[in-house]
Coordinates of C-alpha atoms and ligand atoms in Angstrom, one line a residue:
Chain R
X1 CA 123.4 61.9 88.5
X2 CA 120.6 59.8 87.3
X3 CA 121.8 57.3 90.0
X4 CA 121.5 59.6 92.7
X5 CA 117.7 60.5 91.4
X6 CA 117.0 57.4 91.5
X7 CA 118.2 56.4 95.0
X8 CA 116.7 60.2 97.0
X9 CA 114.1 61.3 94.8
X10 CA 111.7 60.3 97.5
X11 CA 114.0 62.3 99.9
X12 CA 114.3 65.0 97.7
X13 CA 110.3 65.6 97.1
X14 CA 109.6 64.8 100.8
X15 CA 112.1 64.9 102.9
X16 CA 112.6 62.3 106.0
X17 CA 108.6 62.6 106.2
X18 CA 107.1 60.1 107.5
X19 CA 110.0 59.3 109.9
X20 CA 110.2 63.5 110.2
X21 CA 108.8 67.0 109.3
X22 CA 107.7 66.6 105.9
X23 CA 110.8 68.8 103.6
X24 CA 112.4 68.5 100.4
X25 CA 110.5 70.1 97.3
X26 CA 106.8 69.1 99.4
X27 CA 108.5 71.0 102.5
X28 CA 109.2 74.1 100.3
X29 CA 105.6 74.6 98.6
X30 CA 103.8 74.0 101.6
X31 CA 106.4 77.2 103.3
X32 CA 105.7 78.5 100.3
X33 CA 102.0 78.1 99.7
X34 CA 101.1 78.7 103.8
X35 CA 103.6 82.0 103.7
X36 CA 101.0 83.3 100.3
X37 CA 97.8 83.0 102.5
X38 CA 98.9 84.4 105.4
X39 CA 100.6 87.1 104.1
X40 CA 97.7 88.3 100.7
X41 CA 95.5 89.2 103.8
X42 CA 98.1 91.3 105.6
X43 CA 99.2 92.5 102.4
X44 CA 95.8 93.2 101.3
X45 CA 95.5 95.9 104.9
X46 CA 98.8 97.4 103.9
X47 CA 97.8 98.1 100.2
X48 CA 94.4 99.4 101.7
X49 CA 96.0 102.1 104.4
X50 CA 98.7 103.2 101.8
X51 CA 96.1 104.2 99.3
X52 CA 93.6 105.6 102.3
X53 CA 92.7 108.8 103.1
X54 CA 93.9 108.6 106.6
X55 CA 97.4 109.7 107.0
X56 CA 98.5 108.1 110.3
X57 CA 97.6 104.5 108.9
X58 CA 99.6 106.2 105.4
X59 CA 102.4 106.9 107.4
X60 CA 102.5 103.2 109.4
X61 CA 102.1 101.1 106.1
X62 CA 104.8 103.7 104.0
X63 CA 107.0 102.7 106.8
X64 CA 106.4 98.8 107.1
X65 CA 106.8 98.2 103.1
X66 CA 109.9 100.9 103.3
X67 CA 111.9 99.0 106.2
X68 CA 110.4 95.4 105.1
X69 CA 111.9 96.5 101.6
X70 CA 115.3 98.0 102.8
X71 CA 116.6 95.3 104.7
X72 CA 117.8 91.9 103.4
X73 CA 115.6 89.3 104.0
X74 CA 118.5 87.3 105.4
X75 CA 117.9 89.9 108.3
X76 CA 114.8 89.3 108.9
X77 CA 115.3 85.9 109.1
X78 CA 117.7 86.5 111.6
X79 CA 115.0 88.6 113.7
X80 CA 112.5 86.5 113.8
X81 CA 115.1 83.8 114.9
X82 CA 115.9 85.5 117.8
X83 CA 113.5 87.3 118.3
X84 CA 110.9 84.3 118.1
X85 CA 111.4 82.8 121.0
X86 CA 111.7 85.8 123.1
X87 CA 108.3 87.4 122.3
X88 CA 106.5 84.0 122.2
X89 CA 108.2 82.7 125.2
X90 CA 109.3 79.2 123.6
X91 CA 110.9 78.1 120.9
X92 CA 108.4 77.6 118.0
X93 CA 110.6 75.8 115.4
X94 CA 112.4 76.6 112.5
X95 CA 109.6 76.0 110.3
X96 CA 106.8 78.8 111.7
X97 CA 109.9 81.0 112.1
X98 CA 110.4 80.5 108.5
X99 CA 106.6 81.5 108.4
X100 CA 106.7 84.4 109.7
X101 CA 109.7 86.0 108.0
X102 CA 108.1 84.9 104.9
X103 CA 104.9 86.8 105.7
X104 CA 106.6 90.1 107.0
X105 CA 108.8 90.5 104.0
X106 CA 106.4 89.1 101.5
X107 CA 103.4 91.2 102.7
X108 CA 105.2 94.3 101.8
X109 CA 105.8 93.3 98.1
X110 CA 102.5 91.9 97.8
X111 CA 101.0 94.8 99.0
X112 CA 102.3 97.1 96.4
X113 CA 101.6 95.0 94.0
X114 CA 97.7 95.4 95.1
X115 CA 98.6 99.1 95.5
X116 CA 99.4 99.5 92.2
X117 CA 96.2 97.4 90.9
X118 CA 94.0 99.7 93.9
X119 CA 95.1 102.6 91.8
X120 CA 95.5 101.7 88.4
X121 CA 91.5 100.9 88.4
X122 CA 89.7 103.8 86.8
X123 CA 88.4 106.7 89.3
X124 CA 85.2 106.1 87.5
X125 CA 84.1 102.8 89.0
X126 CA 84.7 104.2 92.8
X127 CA 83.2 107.3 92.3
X128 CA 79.9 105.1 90.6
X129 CA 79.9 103.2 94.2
X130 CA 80.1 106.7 96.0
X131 CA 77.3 108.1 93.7
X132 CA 75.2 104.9 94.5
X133 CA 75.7 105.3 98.4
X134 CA 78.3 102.8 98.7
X135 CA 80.1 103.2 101.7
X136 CA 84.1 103.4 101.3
X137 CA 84.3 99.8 102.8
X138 CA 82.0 98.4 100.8
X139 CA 83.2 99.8 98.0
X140 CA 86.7 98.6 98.6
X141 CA 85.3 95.0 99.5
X142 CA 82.6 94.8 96.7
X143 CA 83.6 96.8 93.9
X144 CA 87.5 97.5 94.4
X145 CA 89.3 94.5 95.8
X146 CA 87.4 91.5 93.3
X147 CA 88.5 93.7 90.3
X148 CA 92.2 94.0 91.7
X149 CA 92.7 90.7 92.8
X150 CA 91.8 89.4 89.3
X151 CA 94.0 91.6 87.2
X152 CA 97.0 91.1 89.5
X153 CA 96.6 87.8 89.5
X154 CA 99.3 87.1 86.8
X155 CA 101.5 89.6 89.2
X156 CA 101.0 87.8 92.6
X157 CA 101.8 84.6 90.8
X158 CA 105.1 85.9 89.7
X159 CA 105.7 86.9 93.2
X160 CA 104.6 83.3 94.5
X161 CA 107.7 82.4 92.4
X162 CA 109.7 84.5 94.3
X163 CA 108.3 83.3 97.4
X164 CA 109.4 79.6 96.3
X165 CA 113.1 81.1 96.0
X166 CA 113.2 82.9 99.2
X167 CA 112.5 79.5 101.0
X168 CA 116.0 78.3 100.1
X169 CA 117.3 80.7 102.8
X170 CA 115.4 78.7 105.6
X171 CA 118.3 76.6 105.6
X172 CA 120.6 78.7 107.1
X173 CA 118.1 77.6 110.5
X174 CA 117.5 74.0 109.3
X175 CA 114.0 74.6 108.1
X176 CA 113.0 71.3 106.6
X177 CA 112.6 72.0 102.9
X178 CA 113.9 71.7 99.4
X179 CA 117.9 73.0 99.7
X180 CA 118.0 71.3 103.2
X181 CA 117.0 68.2 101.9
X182 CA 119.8 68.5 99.0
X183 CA 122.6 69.4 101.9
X184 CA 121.9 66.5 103.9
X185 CA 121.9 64.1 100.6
X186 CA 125.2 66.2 100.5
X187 CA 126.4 64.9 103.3
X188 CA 125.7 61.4 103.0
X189 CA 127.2 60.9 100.1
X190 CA 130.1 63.9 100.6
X191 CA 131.7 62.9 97.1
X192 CA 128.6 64.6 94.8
X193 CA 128.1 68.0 95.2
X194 CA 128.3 69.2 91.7
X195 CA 125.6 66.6 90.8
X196 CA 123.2 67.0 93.8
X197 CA 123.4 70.9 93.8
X198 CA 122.4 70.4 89.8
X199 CA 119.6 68.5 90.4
X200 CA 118.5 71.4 93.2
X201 CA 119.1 73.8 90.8
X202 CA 116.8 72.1 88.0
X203 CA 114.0 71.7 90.2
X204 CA 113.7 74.7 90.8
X205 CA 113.7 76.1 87.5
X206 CA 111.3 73.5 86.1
X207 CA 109.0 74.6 89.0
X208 CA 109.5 78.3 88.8
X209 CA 109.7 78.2 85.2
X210 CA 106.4 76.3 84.8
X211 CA 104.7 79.1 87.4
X212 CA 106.3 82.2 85.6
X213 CA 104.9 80.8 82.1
X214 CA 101.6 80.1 83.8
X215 CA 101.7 84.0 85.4
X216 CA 102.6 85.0 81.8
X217 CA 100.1 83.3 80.2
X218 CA 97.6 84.9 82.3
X219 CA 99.0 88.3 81.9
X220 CA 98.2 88.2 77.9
X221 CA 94.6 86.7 78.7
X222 CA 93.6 89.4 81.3
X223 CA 95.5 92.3 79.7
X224 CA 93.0 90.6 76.3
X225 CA 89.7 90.6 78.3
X226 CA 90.1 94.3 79.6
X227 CA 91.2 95.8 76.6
X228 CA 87.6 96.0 75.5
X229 CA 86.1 96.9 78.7
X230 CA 84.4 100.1 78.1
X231 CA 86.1 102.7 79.9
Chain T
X1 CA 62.3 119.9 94.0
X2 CA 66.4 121.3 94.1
X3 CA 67.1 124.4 94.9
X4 CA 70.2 126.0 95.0
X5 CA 71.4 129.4 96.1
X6 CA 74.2 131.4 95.7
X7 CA 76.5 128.4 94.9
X8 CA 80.7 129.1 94.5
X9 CA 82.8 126.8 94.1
X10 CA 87.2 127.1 93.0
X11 CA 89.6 124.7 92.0
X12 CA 92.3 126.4 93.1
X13 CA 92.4 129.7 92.0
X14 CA 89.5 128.7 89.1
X15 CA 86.2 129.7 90.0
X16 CA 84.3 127.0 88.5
X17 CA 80.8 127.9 89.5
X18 CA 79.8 131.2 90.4
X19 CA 76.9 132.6 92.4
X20 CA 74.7 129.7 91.1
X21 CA 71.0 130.1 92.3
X22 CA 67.9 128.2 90.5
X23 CA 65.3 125.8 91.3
X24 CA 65.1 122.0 89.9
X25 CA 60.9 121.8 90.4
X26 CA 59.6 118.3 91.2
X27 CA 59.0 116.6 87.9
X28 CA 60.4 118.6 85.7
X29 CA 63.4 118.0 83.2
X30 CA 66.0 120.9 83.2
X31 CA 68.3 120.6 80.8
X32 CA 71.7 122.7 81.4
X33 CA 73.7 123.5 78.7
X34 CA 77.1 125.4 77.7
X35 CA 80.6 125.5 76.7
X36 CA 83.2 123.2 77.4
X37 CA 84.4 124.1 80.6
X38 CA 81.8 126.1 81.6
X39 CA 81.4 124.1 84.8
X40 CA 78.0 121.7 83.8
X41 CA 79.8 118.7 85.4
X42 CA 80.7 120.7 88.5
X43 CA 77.6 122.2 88.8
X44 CA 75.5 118.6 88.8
X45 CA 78.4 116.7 90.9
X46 CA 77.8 119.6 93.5
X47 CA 74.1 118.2 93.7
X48 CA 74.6 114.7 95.2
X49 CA 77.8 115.9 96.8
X50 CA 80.1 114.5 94.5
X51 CA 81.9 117.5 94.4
X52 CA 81.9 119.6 97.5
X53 CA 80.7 123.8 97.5
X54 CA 82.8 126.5 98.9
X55 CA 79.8 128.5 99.6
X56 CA 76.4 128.9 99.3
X57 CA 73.1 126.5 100.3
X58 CA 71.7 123.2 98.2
X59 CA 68.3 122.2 99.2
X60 CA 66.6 118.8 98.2
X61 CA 62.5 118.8 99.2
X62 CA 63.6 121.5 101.6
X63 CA 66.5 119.5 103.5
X64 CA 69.9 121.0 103.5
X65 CA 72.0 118.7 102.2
X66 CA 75.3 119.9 103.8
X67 CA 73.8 119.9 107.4
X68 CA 76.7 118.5 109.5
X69 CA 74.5 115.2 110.3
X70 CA 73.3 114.0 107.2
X71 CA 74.0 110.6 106.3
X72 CA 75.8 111.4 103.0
X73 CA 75.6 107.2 101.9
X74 CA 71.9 107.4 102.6
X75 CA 71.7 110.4 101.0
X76 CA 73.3 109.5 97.7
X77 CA 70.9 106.4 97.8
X78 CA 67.8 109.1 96.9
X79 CA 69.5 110.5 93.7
X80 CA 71.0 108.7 91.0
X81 CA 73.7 109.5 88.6
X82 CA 74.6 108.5 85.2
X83 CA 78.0 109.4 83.8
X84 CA 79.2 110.1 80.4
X85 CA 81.4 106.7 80.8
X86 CA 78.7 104.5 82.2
X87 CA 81.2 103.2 84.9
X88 CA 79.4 99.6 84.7
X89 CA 81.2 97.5 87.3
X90 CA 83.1 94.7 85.2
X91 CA 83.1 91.9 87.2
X92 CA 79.6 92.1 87.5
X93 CA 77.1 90.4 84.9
X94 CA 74.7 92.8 83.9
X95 CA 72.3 91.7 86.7
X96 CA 74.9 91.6 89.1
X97 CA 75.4 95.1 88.5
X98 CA 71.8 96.1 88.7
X99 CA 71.1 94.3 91.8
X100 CA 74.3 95.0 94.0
X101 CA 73.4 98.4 95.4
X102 CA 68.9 97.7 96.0
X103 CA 70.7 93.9 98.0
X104 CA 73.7 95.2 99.2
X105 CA 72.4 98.5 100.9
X106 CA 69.1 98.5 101.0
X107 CA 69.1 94.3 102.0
X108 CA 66.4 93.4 99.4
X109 CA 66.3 89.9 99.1
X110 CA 67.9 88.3 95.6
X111 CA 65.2 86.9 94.1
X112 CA 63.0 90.3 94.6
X113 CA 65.9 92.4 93.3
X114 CA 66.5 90.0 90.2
X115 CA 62.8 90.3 89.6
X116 CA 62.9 94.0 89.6
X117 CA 65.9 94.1 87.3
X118 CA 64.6 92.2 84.8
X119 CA 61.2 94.3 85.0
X120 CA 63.4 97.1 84.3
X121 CA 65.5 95.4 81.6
X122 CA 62.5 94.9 79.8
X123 CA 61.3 98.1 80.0
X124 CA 64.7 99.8 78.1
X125 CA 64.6 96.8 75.5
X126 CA 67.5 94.7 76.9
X127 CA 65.3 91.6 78.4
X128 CA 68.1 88.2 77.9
X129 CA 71.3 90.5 78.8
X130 CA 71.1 89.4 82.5
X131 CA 73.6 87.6 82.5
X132 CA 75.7 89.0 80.1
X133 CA 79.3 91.4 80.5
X134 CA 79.5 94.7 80.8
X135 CA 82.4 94.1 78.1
X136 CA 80.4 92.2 75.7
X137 CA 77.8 95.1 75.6
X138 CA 77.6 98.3 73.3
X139 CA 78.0 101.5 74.2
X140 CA 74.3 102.5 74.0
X141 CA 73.1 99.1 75.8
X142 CA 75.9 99.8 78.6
X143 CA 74.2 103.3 79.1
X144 CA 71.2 101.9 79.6
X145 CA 72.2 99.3 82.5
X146 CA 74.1 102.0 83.9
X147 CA 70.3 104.1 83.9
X148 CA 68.6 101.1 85.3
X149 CA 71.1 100.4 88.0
X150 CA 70.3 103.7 89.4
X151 CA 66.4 103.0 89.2
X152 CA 66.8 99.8 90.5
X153 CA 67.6 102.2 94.2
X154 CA 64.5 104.1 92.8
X155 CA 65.7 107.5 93.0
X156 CA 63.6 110.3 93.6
X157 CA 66.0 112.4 91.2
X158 CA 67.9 111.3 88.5
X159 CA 71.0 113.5 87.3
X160 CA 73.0 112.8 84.0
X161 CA 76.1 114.1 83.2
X162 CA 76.5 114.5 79.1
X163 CA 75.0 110.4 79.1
X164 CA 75.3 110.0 75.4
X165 CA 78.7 112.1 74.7
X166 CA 80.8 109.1 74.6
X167 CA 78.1 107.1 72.1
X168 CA 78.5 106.4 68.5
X169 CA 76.0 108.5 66.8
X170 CA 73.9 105.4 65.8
X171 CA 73.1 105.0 69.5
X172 CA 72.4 108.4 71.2
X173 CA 69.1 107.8 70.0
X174 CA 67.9 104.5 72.4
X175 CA 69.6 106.1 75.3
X176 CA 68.0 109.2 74.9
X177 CA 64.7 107.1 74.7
X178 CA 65.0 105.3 77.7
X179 CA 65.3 109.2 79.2
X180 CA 62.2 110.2 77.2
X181 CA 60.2 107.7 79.0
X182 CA 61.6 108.3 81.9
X183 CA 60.7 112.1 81.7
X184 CA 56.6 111.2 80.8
X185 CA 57.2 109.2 84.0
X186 CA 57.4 112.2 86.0
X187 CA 60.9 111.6 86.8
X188 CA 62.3 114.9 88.5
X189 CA 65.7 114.7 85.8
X190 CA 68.6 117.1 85.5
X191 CA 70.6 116.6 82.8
X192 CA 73.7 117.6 81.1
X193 CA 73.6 117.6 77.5
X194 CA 74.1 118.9 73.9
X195 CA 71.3 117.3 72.9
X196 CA 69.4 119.8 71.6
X197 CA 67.0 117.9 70.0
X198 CA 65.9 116.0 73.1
X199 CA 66.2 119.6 75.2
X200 CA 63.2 120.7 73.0
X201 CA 61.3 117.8 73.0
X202 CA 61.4 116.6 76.7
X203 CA 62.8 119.4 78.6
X204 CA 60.7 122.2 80.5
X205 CA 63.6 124.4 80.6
X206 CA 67.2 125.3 79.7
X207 CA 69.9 126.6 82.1
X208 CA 72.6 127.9 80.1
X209 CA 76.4 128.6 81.7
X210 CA 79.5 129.9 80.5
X211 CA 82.4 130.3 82.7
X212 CA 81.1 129.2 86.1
X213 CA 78.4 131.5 85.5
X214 CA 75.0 131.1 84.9
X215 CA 74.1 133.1 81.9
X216 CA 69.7 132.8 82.7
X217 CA 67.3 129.9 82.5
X218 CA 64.7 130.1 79.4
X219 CA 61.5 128.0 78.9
X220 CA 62.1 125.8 76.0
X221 CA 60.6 127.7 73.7
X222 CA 62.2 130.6 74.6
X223 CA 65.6 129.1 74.2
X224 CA 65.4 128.2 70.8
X225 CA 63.0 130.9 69.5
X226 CA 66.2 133.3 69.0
X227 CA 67.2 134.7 72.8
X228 CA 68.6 138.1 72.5
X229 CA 71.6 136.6 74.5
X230 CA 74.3 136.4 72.0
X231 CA 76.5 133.9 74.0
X232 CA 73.4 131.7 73.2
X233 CA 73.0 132.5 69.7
X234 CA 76.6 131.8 69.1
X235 CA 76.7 128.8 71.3
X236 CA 73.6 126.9 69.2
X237 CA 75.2 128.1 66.0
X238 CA 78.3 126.5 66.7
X239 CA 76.1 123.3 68.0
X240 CA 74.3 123.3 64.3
X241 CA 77.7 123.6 62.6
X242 CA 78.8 120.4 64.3
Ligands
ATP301 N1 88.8 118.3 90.0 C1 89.2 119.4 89.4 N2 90.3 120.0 89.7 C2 90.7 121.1 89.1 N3 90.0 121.7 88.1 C3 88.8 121.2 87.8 C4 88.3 120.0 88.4 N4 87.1 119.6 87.8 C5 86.9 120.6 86.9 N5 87.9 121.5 86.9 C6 87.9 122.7 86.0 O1 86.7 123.4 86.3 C7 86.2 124.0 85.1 C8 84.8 123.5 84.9 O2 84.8 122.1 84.7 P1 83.6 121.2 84.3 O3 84.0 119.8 84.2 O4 82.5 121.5 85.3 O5 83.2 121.8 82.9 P2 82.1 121.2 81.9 O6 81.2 122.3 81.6 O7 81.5 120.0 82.4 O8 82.9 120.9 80.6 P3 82.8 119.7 79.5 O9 81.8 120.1 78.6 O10 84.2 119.7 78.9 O11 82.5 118.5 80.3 C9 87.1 123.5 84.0 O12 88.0 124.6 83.7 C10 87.9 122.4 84.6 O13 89.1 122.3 84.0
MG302 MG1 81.6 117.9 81.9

């Protein structure tokens, strides 16, 4: 096993970058890391027009997390790999497809993770803004949003963890990342697959284990700081 | 100057405020007072529209203030409020929280705003917490950000609703200070409290309710000088007792 490190490890953190699309573990937290941007803004919209007042953008976003959440994210990889090319007109590669089933199924988790820090904030500090003259935008941008994004911090990083694992499934189209890499090392050397599926699996427990302790660290030091915030 | 007439207003089946009608006079502190439940809170939420009337008219220097085309933001911007729970903003320093509302909405520049706080800082004893928490701050220094973020809009009407209930008794006093001052100021000042100490020594008058009604409005004096109301009598007594 240590033989096989030693001979792919440069495969296995990059992939066949620079001869090809940059994969292997790098391929997998850039996915990863690219699919967390784009989708905390969406996300961020959804959580906003759950917790709205106004029922028709209620009644869109209730819908999007509920169908996004219902259906096997398989599926939606499937959709967006067919459906890809047909509403963009060309192919756009496995990788962006990857993309954006990431960010349509990820941006329904994240948002209720906001939703839940949108609503777990005390009535008090909205209805300061309102008795200020704070409109309900700025309120939500100004007073609202900063306060949820820090205290679900420790909570989005979990779900960045989860992110990392769902990446694995962009192999079944050949997206260049972490478990493709560890199939085509497969496949060269045919006779190892107990070994180089091990070292596939370690990896990415050392990295998700490392992020999950880092989200759980946080948790105790946030949970800490607001335990004595008055009210 | 607030006036209010004929003023209802029902959660639900519970008829929270009842036929309210009075006058808040331009620089004049009215203290309103009563059991718990009696509908106080209501009654000064319904004032900057915090809490919405069934019926009746609310005035402020003659101005309607549920005509259909009011700008309720700008509005709110005139009055300012002061909860029992100070509802500091914690991700704001204390500056921060001072100067967000006089920059943000009324697009004072920083420096001028920061200037202004710390003029007011200084004037309610907390000069050197700029920069501080809202976390790191006592109850009673909290309470007073939380007044001076509302003068920092400078407010033509300041409403408090029971400020020093949630206070440990050793700092009711330097809020209640701050609202003295405020008072000799000429601050027009409604304020929700069971303070009865600083009703007779900074109020002009006393609105007492019980049950969503309004159960008269005395002169200070008056108030304390044995009413012939017995509500009142037993509702001071059971004050003193506490
Ligand atoms: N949002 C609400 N929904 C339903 N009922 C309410 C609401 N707000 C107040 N009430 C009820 O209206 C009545 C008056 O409440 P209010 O808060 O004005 O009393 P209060 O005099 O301020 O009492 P306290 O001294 O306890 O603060 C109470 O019976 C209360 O339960
Ligand atoms: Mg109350």
């Amino acid at each position: 096993m240590l033989e096989i490190i030693n001979d792919y490890w440069l495969f296995f953190l990059i992939g066949q970058y620079p001869h090809g699309p940059l994969g292997g573990l790098a391929g997998t937290l850039l996915l990863a890391t690219i699919c967390l941007i784009l989708a905390l803004p969406c996300s961020i919209l959804i959580a906003i027009g759950r917790t709205g007042k106004n029922r028709f953008w209620r009644g869109v976003t209730f819908v999007i997390v509920y169908v996004m959440r219902g259906t096997p994210f398989l599926m939606i990889i499937f959709w967006a790999h067919f459906l890809g090319p047909i509403i963009f007109g060309t192919s756009i590669g496995a990788f962006w497809v990857m993309v954006i089933a990431l960010v349509l199924y990820e941006s329904a988790y994240l948002a209720e993770v906001i939703r839940a820090g949108i609503e777990s904030l005390p009535y008090g500090q909205t209805e300061a803004a309102k008795a200020m003259g704070f409109s309900r935008t700025k309120t939500m941008i100004l007073i609202v949003l900063p306060q949820v994004m820090y205290n679900s911090f420790p909570a989005l990083l979990s779900q960045f963890v989860s992110i990392i694992k769902e990446t694995s499934l962009g192999f079944v189209i050949g997206v260049h990342e972490f478990t493709f890499a560890a199939s085509q090392v497969n496949s060269i050397l045919l006779v190892k697959p107990v070994e180089i599926y091990l070292i596939l699996g370690l990896t990415f427990f050392i990295v998700c284990f490392t992020f999950t302790s880092a989200a759980r660290w946080l948790e105790r030091r946030i949970g800490k700081s607001q335990g004595v915030l008055p009210a | 100057m607030i006036t209010v007439e004929n003023v209802n207003k029902s959660f639900g089946k519970l008829r929270a405020l009842q036929d309210i009608s009075g006058n808040f006079p331009k620089g004049t502190v009215t203290v309103v007072c009563g059991p718990s439940g009696s509908g106080k809170s209501t009654l000064i939420r319904t004032l900057n529209r915090l809490e919405e009337i069934d019926s009746g008219r609310i005035t402020i220097d003659g101005r309607d203030i549920y005509e259909p085309n009011i700008n309720l933001d700008q509005f709110r911007m005139s009055l300012g409020f002061v909860f029992q729970q100070f509802n500091l903003f914690p991700h704001l320093s204390v500056l921060d929280n001072i100067t967000l509302a006089p920059r943000r909405l009324k697009g004072i520049a920083r420096d001028e705003a920061e200037q202004m706080a710390s003029d007011l800082l200084r004037r309610v004893k907390l000069s050197g917490k700029e920069h501080e928490y809202p976390e790191s701050l006592s109850g009673g220094q909290a309470q007073r950000v939380a007044i001076v973020r509302c003068l920092a809009m400078q407010p033509k009407i300041m409403l408090f609703d029971e400020p020093t209930s949630a206070l440990d008794p050793e700092m009711i006093s330097e809020v209640l200070d701050v609202m003295g001052d405020l008072a000799s100021e000429g601050m027009t000042m409604v304020c929700v409290t069971h303070e009865m100490g600083f009703a007779r020594s900074v109020a002009n008058s006393i609105w007492f309710l019980e049950d969503g009604q309004k159960h008269g409005e005395f002169p200070v004096d008056d108030f304390f000088q044995g009413t012939t109301d017995p509500r009142i009598s037993l509702f001071l007594s059971h004050l003193n007792r506490e």
